[in-house]
Structures are given as structure tokens and as C-alpha cells.
mmCIF file of C-alpha atoms in Angstrom:
data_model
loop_
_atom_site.group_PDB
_atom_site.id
_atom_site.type_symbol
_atom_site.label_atom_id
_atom_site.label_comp_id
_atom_site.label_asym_id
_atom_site.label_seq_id
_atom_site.Cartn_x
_atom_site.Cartn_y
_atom_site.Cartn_z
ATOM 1 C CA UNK A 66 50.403 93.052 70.512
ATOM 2 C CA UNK A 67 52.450 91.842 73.409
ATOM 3 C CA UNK A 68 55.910 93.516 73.789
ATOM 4 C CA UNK A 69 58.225 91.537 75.357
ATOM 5 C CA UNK A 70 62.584 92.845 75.632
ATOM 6 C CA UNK A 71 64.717 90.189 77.081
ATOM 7 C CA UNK A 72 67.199 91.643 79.111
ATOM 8 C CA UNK A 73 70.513 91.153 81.346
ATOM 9 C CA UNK A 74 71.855 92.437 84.153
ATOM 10 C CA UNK A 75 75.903 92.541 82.916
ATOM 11 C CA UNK A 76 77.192 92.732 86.546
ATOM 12 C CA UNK A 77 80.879 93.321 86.883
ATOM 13 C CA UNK A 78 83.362 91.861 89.638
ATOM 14 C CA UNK A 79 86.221 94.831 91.107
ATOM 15 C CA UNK A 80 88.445 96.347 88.077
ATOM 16 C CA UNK A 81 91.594 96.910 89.686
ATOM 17 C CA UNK A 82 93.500 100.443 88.816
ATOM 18 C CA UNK A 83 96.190 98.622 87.103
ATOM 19 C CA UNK A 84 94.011 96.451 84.757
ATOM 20 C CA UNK A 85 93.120 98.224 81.212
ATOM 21 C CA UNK A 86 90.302 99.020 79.191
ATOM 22 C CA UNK A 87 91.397 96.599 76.610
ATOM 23 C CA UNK A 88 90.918 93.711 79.506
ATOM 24 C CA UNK A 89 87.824 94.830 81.002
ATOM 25 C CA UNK A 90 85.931 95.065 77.533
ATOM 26 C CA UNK A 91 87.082 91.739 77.089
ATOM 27 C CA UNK A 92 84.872 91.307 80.086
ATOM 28 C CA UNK A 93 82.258 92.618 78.656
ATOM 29 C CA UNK A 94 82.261 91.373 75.746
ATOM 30 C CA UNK A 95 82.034 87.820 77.061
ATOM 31 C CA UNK A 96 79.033 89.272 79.015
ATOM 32 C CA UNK A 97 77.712 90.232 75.750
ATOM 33 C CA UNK A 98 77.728 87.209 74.156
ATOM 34 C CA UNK A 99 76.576 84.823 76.797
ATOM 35 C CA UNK A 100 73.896 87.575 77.165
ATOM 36 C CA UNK A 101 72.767 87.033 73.240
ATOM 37 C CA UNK A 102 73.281 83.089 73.708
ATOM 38 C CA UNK A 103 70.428 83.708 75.969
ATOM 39 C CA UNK A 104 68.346 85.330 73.573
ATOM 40 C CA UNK A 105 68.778 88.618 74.968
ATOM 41 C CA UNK A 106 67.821 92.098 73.331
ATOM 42 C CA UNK A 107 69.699 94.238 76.090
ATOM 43 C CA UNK A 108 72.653 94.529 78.623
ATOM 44 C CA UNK A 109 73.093 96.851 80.981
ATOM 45 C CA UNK A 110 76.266 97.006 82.406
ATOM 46 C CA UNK A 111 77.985 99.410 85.828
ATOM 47 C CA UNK A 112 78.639 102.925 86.511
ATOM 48 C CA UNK A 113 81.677 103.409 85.503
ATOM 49 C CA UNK A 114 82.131 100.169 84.352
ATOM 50 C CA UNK A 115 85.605 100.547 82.514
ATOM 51 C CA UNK A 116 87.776 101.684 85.362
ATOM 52 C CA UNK A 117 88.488 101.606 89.110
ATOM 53 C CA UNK A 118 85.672 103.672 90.813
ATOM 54 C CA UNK A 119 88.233 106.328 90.739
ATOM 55 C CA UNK A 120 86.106 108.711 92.917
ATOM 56 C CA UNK A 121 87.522 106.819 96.133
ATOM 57 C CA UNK A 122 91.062 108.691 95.600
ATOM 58 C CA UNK A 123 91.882 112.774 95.987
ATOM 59 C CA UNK A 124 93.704 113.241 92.865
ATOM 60 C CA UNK A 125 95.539 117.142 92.504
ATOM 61 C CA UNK A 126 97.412 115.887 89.399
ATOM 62 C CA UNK A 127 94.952 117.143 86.380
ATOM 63 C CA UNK A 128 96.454 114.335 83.929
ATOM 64 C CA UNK A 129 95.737 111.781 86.334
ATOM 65 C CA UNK A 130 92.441 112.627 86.383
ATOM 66 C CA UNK A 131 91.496 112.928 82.625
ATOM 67 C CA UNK A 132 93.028 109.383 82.732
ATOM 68 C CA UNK A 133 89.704 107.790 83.806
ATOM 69 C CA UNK A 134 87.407 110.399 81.330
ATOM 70 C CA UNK A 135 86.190 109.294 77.816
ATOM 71 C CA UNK A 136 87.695 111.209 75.179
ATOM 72 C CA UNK A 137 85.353 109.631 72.855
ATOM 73 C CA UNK A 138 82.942 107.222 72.537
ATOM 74 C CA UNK A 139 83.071 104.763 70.647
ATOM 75 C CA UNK A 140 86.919 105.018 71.437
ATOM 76 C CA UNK A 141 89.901 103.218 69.629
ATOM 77 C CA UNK A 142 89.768 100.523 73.500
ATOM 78 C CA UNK A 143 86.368 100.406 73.346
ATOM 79 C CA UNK A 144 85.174 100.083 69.124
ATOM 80 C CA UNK A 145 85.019 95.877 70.000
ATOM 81 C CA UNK A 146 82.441 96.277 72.370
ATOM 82 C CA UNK A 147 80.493 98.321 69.538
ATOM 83 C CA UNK A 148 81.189 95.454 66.843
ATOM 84 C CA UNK A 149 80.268 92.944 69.142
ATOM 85 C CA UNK A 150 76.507 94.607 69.755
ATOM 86 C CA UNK A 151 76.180 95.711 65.918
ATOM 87 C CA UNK A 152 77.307 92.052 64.453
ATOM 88 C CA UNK A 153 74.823 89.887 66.780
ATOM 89 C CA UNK A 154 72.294 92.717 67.194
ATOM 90 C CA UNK A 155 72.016 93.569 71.266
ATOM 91 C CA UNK A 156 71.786 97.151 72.635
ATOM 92 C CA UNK A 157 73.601 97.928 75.620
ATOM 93 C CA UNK A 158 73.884 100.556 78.599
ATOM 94 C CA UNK A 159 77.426 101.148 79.445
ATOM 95 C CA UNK A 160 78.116 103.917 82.554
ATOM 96 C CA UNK A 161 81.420 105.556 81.422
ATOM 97 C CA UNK A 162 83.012 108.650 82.636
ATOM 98 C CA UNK A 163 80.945 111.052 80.874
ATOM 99 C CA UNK A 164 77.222 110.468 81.637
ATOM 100 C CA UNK A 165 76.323 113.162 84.120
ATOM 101 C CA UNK A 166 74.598 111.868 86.902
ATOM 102 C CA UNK A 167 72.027 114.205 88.307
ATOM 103 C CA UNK A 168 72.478 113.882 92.044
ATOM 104 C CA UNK A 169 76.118 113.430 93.072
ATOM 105 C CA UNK A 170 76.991 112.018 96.411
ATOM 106 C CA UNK A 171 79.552 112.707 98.445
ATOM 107 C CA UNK A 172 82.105 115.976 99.152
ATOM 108 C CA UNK A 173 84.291 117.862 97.042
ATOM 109 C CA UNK A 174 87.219 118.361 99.128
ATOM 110 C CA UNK A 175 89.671 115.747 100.749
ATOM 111 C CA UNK A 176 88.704 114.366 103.763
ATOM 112 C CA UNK A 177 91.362 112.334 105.515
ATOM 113 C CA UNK A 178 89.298 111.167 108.296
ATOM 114 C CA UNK A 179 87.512 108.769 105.784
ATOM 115 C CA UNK A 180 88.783 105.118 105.364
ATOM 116 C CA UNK A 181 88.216 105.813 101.634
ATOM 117 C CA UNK A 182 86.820 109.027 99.617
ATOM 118 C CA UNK A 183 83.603 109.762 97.838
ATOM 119 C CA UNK A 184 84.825 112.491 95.629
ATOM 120 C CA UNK A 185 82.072 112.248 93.187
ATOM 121 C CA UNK A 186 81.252 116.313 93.910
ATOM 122 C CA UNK A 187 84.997 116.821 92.611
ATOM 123 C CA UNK A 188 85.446 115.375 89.611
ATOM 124 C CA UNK A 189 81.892 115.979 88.205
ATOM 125 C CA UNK A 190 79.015 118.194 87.544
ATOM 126 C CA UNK A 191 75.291 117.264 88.494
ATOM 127 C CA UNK A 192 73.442 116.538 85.153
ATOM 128 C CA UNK A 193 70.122 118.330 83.641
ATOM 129 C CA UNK A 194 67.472 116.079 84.035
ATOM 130 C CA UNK A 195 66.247 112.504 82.971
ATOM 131 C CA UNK A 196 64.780 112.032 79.598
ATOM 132 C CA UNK A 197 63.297 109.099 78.111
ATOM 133 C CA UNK A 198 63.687 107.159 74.041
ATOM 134 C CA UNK A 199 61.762 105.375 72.281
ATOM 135 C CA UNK A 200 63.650 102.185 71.698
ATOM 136 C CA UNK A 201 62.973 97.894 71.553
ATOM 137 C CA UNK A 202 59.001 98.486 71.460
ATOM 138 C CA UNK A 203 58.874 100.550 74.492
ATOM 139 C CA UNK A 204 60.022 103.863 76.411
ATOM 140 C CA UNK A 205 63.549 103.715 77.525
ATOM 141 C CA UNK A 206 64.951 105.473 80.797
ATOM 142 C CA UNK A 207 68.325 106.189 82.229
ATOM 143 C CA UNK A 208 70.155 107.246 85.366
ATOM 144 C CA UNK A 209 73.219 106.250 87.696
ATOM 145 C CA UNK A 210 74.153 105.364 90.917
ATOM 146 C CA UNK A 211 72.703 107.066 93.471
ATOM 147 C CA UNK A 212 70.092 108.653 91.524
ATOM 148 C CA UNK A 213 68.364 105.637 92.188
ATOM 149 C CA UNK A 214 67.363 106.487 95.680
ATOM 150 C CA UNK A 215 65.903 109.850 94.858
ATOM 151 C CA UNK A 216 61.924 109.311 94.058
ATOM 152 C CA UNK A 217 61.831 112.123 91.971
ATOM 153 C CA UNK A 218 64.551 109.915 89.631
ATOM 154 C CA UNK A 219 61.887 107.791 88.773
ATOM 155 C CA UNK A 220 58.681 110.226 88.769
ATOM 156 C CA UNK A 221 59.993 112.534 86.263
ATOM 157 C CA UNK A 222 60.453 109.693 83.881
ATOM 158 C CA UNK A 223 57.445 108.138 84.632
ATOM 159 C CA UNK A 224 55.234 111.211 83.826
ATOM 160 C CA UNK A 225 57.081 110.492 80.260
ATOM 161 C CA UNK A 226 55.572 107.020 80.268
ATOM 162 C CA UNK A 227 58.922 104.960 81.290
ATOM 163 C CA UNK A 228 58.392 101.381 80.704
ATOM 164 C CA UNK A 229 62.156 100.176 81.320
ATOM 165 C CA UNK A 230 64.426 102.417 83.505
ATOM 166 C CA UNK A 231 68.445 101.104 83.571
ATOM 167 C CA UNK A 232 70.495 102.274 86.240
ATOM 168 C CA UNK A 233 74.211 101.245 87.259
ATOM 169 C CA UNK A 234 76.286 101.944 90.398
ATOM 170 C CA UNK A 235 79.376 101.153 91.972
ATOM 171 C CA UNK A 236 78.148 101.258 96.008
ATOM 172 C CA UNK A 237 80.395 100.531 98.469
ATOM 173 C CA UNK A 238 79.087 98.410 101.867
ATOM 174 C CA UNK A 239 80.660 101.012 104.345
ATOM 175 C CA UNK A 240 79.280 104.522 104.414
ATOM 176 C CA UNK A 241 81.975 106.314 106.353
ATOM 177 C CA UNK A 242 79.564 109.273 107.525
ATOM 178 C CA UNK A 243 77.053 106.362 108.523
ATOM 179 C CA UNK A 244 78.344 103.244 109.646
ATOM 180 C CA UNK A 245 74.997 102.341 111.321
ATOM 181 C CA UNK A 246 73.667 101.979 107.465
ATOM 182 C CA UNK A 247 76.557 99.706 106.541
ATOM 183 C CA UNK A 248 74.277 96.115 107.750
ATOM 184 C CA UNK A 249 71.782 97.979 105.432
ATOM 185 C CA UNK A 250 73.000 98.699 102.267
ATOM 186 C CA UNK A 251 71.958 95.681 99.873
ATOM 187 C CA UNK A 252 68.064 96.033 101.719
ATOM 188 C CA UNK A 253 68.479 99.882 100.491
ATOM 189 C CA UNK A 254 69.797 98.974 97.041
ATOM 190 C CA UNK A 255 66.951 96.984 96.651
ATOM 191 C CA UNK A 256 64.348 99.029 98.525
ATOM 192 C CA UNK A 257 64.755 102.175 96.505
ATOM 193 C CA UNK A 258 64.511 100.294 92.864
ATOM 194 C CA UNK A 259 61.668 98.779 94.092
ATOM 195 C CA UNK A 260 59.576 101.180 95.211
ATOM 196 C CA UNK A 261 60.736 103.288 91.942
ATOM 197 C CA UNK A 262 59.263 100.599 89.801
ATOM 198 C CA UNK A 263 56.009 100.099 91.904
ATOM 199 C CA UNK A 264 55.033 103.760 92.191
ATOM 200 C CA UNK A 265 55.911 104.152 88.591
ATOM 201 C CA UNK A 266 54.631 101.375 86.675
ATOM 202 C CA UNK A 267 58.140 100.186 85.100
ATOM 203 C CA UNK A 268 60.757 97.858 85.074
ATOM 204 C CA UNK A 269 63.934 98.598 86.748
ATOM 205 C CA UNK A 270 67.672 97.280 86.133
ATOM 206 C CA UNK A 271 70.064 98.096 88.642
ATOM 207 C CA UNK A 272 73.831 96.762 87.657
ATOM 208 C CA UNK A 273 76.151 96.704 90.234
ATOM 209 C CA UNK A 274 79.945 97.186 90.025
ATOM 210 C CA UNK A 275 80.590 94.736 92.850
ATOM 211 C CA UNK A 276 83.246 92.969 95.217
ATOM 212 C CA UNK A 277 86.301 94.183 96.591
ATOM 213 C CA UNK A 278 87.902 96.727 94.234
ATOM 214 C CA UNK A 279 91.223 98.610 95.550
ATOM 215 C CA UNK A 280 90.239 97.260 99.018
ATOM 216 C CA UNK A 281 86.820 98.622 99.056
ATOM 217 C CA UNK A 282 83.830 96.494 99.307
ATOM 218 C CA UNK A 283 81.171 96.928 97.377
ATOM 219 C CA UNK A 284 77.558 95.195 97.103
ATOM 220 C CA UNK A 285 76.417 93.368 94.624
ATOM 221 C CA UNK A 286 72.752 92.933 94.443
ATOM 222 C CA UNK A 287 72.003 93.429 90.520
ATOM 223 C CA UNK A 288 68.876 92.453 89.737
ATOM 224 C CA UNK A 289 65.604 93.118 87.196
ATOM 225 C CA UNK A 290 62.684 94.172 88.824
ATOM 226 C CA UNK A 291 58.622 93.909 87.657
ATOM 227 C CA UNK A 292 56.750 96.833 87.635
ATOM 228 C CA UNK A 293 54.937 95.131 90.361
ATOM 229 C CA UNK A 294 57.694 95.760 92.670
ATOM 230 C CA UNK A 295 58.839 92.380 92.542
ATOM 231 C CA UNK A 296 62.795 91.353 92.151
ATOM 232 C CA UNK A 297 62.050 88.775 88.982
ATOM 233 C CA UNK A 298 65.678 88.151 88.475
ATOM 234 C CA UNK A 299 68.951 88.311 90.218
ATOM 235 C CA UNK A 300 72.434 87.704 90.516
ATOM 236 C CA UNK A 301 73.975 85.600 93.445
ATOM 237 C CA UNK A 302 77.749 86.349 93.550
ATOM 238 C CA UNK A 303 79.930 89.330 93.487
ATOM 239 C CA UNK A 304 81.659 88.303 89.908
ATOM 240 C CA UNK A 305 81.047 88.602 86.219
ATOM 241 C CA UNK A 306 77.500 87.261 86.194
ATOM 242 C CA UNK A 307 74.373 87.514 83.989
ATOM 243 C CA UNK A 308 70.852 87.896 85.494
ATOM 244 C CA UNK A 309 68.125 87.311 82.758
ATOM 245 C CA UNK A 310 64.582 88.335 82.899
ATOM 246 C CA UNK A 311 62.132 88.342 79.828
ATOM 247 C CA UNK A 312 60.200 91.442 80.598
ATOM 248 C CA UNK A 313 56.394 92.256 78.788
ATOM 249 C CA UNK A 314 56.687 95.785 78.722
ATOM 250 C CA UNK A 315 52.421 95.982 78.367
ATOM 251 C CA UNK A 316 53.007 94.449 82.184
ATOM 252 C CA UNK A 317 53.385 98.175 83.137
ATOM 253 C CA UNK A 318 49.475 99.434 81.857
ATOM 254 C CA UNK A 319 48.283 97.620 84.464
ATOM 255 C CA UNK A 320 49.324 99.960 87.116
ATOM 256 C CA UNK A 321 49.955 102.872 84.907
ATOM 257 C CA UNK A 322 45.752 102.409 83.963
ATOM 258 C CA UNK A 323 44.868 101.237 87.916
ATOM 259 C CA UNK A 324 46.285 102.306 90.982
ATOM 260 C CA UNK A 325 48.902 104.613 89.503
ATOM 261 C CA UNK A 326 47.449 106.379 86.590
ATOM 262 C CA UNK A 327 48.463 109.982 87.155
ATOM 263 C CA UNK A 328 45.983 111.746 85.010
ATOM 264 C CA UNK A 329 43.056 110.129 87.006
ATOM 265 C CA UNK A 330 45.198 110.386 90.643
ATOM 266 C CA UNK A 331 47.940 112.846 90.915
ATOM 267 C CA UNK A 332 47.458 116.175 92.342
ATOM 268 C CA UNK A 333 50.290 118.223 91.543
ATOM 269 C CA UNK A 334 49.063 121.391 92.917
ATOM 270 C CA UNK A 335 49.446 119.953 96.367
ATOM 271 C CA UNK A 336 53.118 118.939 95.602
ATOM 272 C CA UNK A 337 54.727 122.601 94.758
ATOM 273 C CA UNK A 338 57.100 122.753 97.863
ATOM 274 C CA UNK A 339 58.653 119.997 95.964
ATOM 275 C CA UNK A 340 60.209 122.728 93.279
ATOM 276 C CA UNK A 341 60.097 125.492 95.634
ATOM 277 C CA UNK A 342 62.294 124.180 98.445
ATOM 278 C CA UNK A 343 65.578 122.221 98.019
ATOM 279 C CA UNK A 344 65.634 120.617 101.417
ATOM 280 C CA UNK A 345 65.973 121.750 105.286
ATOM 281 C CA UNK A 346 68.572 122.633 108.098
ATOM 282 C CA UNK A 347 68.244 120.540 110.877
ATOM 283 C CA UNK A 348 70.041 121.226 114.710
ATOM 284 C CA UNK A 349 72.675 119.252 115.966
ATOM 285 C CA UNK A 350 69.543 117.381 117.705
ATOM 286 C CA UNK A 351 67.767 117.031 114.483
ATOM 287 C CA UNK A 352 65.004 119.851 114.852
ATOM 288 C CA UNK A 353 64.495 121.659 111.693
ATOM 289 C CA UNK A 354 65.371 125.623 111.826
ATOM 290 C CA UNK A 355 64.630 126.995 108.249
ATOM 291 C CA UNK A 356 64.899 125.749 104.768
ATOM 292 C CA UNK A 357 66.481 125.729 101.976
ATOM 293 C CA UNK A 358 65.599 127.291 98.781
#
């Protein structure tokens, strides 16, 4: 029997630091229901999707920073949102300040030099791993932000038979310690979900927290991609938008049983410096002098 989930991409424009929860789930609960006007089964919305991307200021003031945190979920700001999805029957994917992403980016201590921080390594611990649930006919992934560039993101779910993986991020268009990337951060965004979904055999959502927020621009770029590789669906401005794709989840046997079926292909014993190593120093010139363990 064909399996088909109808999804959206529930991109959010900036959320400034003065605007409240009560406003921006408003926002998404708008999302929400043009989503189910459209016959939808699923939104995914942004990392961190009900606050600034707080990360971008050094906070030493401990209250200030539990400000941004989930106490609970659903919360007394946030039980509409929850209503919403029960009464017209959509699930949803909501990146809030308690998901542990697995691999943070950027530093843990201030940095003044930078236009802007990335204090992600701060204010967070690295999470355990990435499972997957059985959920609308299929197997169900999830990770955040920049775990979407790491391959073995997607691998590890895939050897649990992913058939829809749902990632958000909030990605800012300057990367301070790399300007020379800046020209090339949508073609990244996009490059990395893609290839995840290829290699993989699965549909990928990546939701983008996007615009200028606090003075920081951020890409847009959220978009639903085949398990081809192929973007199928994708949004065009750096607002509150929808992108729609009606997805056949039995799309993904036919490069989970061809090209990429890893009981027939993969070799793992060939891949065990994977585990073993964690990654390698390299000289101010860029030639490798030992590794990490």
C-alpha cells in the first residue's frame, strides 16, 4: 500500500528579543492552520523557534539565561499550539530550548573580536545520539541545526531505516571565523541535506529560522527534499511561509533496495577509524601532525 505524509516546511521570519512567546505561537499557529488547509499531516517548524537565537549574546546573568529554556513542555505560552494540532489532527516538530543537539557549533567563552557570538558550546550540552519512531506510516528522524552537515547525522538513522528526517536551524549568512564561506552558505544548507537524503534513502526537511533577527542575517532556504536528492519543494522569501510537498514514503525502497542497500553494500569493517578517531591536528599550513582520539 502506498504511504504517502503531506508535509510543510513552517519557516519562521526573525523573532525579535522583545517579542513574546504568546506572539510568536500566534505565528505558528497561523502556520498550522494554513498548513492543515493544505491537507497537511506535518509541520516542522525552526531551531529554537520561540525566541531570539539567543546563542548570539554572552550572557553572565544565570536568570537571564534560563529566560530562553523550557520549563515545560507543553507550557502554560505554549498549550494553544498543542490544541491547535490535537483539534484539527497535524503533528508537528517544534526546536525549543531543550532538545539537545548532538554536535554544537561554536565556542564556549566570549569572544569580542566576533561581530556577533556563537555561544552554542555555553549554554548547552552535546546530545546522545539520534533515534528514530515509528509515526504517520513510516520511520521518523530528528536532529538540529548544524547536525545537518555531519554525514554521520544521517547514517546512524538510516541504518534504523529513516524514511523522513526533520531538521531545523537558525544559520546566520556570515561565519565570523570564515568569511570566505559567507557567498556559500544557502549552496551548503542545501548541499549537506541533500546528499543526507541521497546516500540515505529518505526525505529531508530542513526549516530555517530566517531574515534579519537582532541585526543578524540569517538564510532562509527551507525546503523538502526527495530521497532522490532532489529539492521537491521550497520556500522563496525570508518570512512566515509554508513549503508543501506530498511525500510517498515507499519512494525511499528504491534506493534503500538498489544502489544504497547497506546489507548488500556497506562494509563496516573498513570504516572503524570512524569510532576510533575523533578528528586531526593540522599545522598552521594545514599539514596534519597527529590525531585525535
Amino acid at each position: 500500500m502506498t504511504r504517502f505524509v503531506t508535509i510543510a516546511a513552517g519557516q519562521l521570519g526573525p523573532v525579535a528579543r522583545t517579542e513574546t512567546r504568546t506572539a510568536v505561537v500566534a505565528r505558528l499557529m497561523a502556520l498550522m492552520r494554513q498548513a492543515k488547509a493544505n491537507g497537511c499531516d506535518l509541520i516542522v517548524y525552526p531551531e529554537l523557534a520561540l525566541t531570539a537565537f539567543f546563542p548570539r549574546w554572552y550572557f553572565e546573568d544565570q536568570a537571564e539565561i534560563d529566560s530562553f529554556f523550557e520549563r515545560e513542555m507543553p507550557g502554560p505560552e505554549t498549550r494553544g499550539l498543542f490544541d491547535l494540532a490535537r483539534e484539527i489532527g497535524i503533528g508537528f516538530y517544534l526546536g525549543v530550548a531543550r532538545y539537545r543537539k548532538v554536535h554544537l557549533p561554536g565556542h564556549a567563552e566570549h569572544e569580542p573580536w566576533r561581530e556577533f557570538q556563537h555561544l552554542e558550546k555555553r549554554y548547552f550540552d552535546p546530545g546522545d545520539g539520534f533515534g528514530v519512531t515509528e509515526a504517520f506510516g513510516g520511520v521518523m528522524g530528528m536532529a538540529i541545526c548544524n547536525d545537518r552537515r555531519w554525514s554521520e547525522t544521517y547514517r546512524v538513522m538510516g541504518l534504523q531505516g529513516v524514511e523522513m528526517v526533520m531538521i531545523g536551524y537558525n544559520t546566520p549568512v556570515h561565519n565570523p571565523p570564515a568569511p570566505e564561506h559567507d557567498d556559500l552558505s544557502l549552496f551548503h544548507n542545501h548541499l549537506v541535506m541533500q546528499a543526507g537524503a541521497y546516500q540515505n534513502g529518505t526525505f529531508v526537511v530542513g526549516v530555517a529560522k530566517a531574515g534579519v533577527e537582532e541585526g543578524v542575517d540569517h538564510i532562509g532556504g527551507s525546503c523538502v527534499i526527495a530521497p532522490s536528492g532532489e529539492i521537491i519543494s521550497r520556500c522563496t522569501t525570508k518570512g512566515d511561509e509554508i513549503a508543501l510537498a506530498r511525500c510517498d514514503l515507499d519512494l525511499c525502497n528504491s534506493y534503500k533496495r538498489t544502489t544504497f542497500n547497506f546489507d548488500v553494500h556497506r562494509q563496516p569493517h573498513a570504516y572503524g577509524m570512524i569510532v576510533e578517531r575523533k578528528g586531526v591536528t593540522l599545522m598552521a599550513d594545514g599539514t596534519p601532525v597527529r590525531t585525535k582520539r
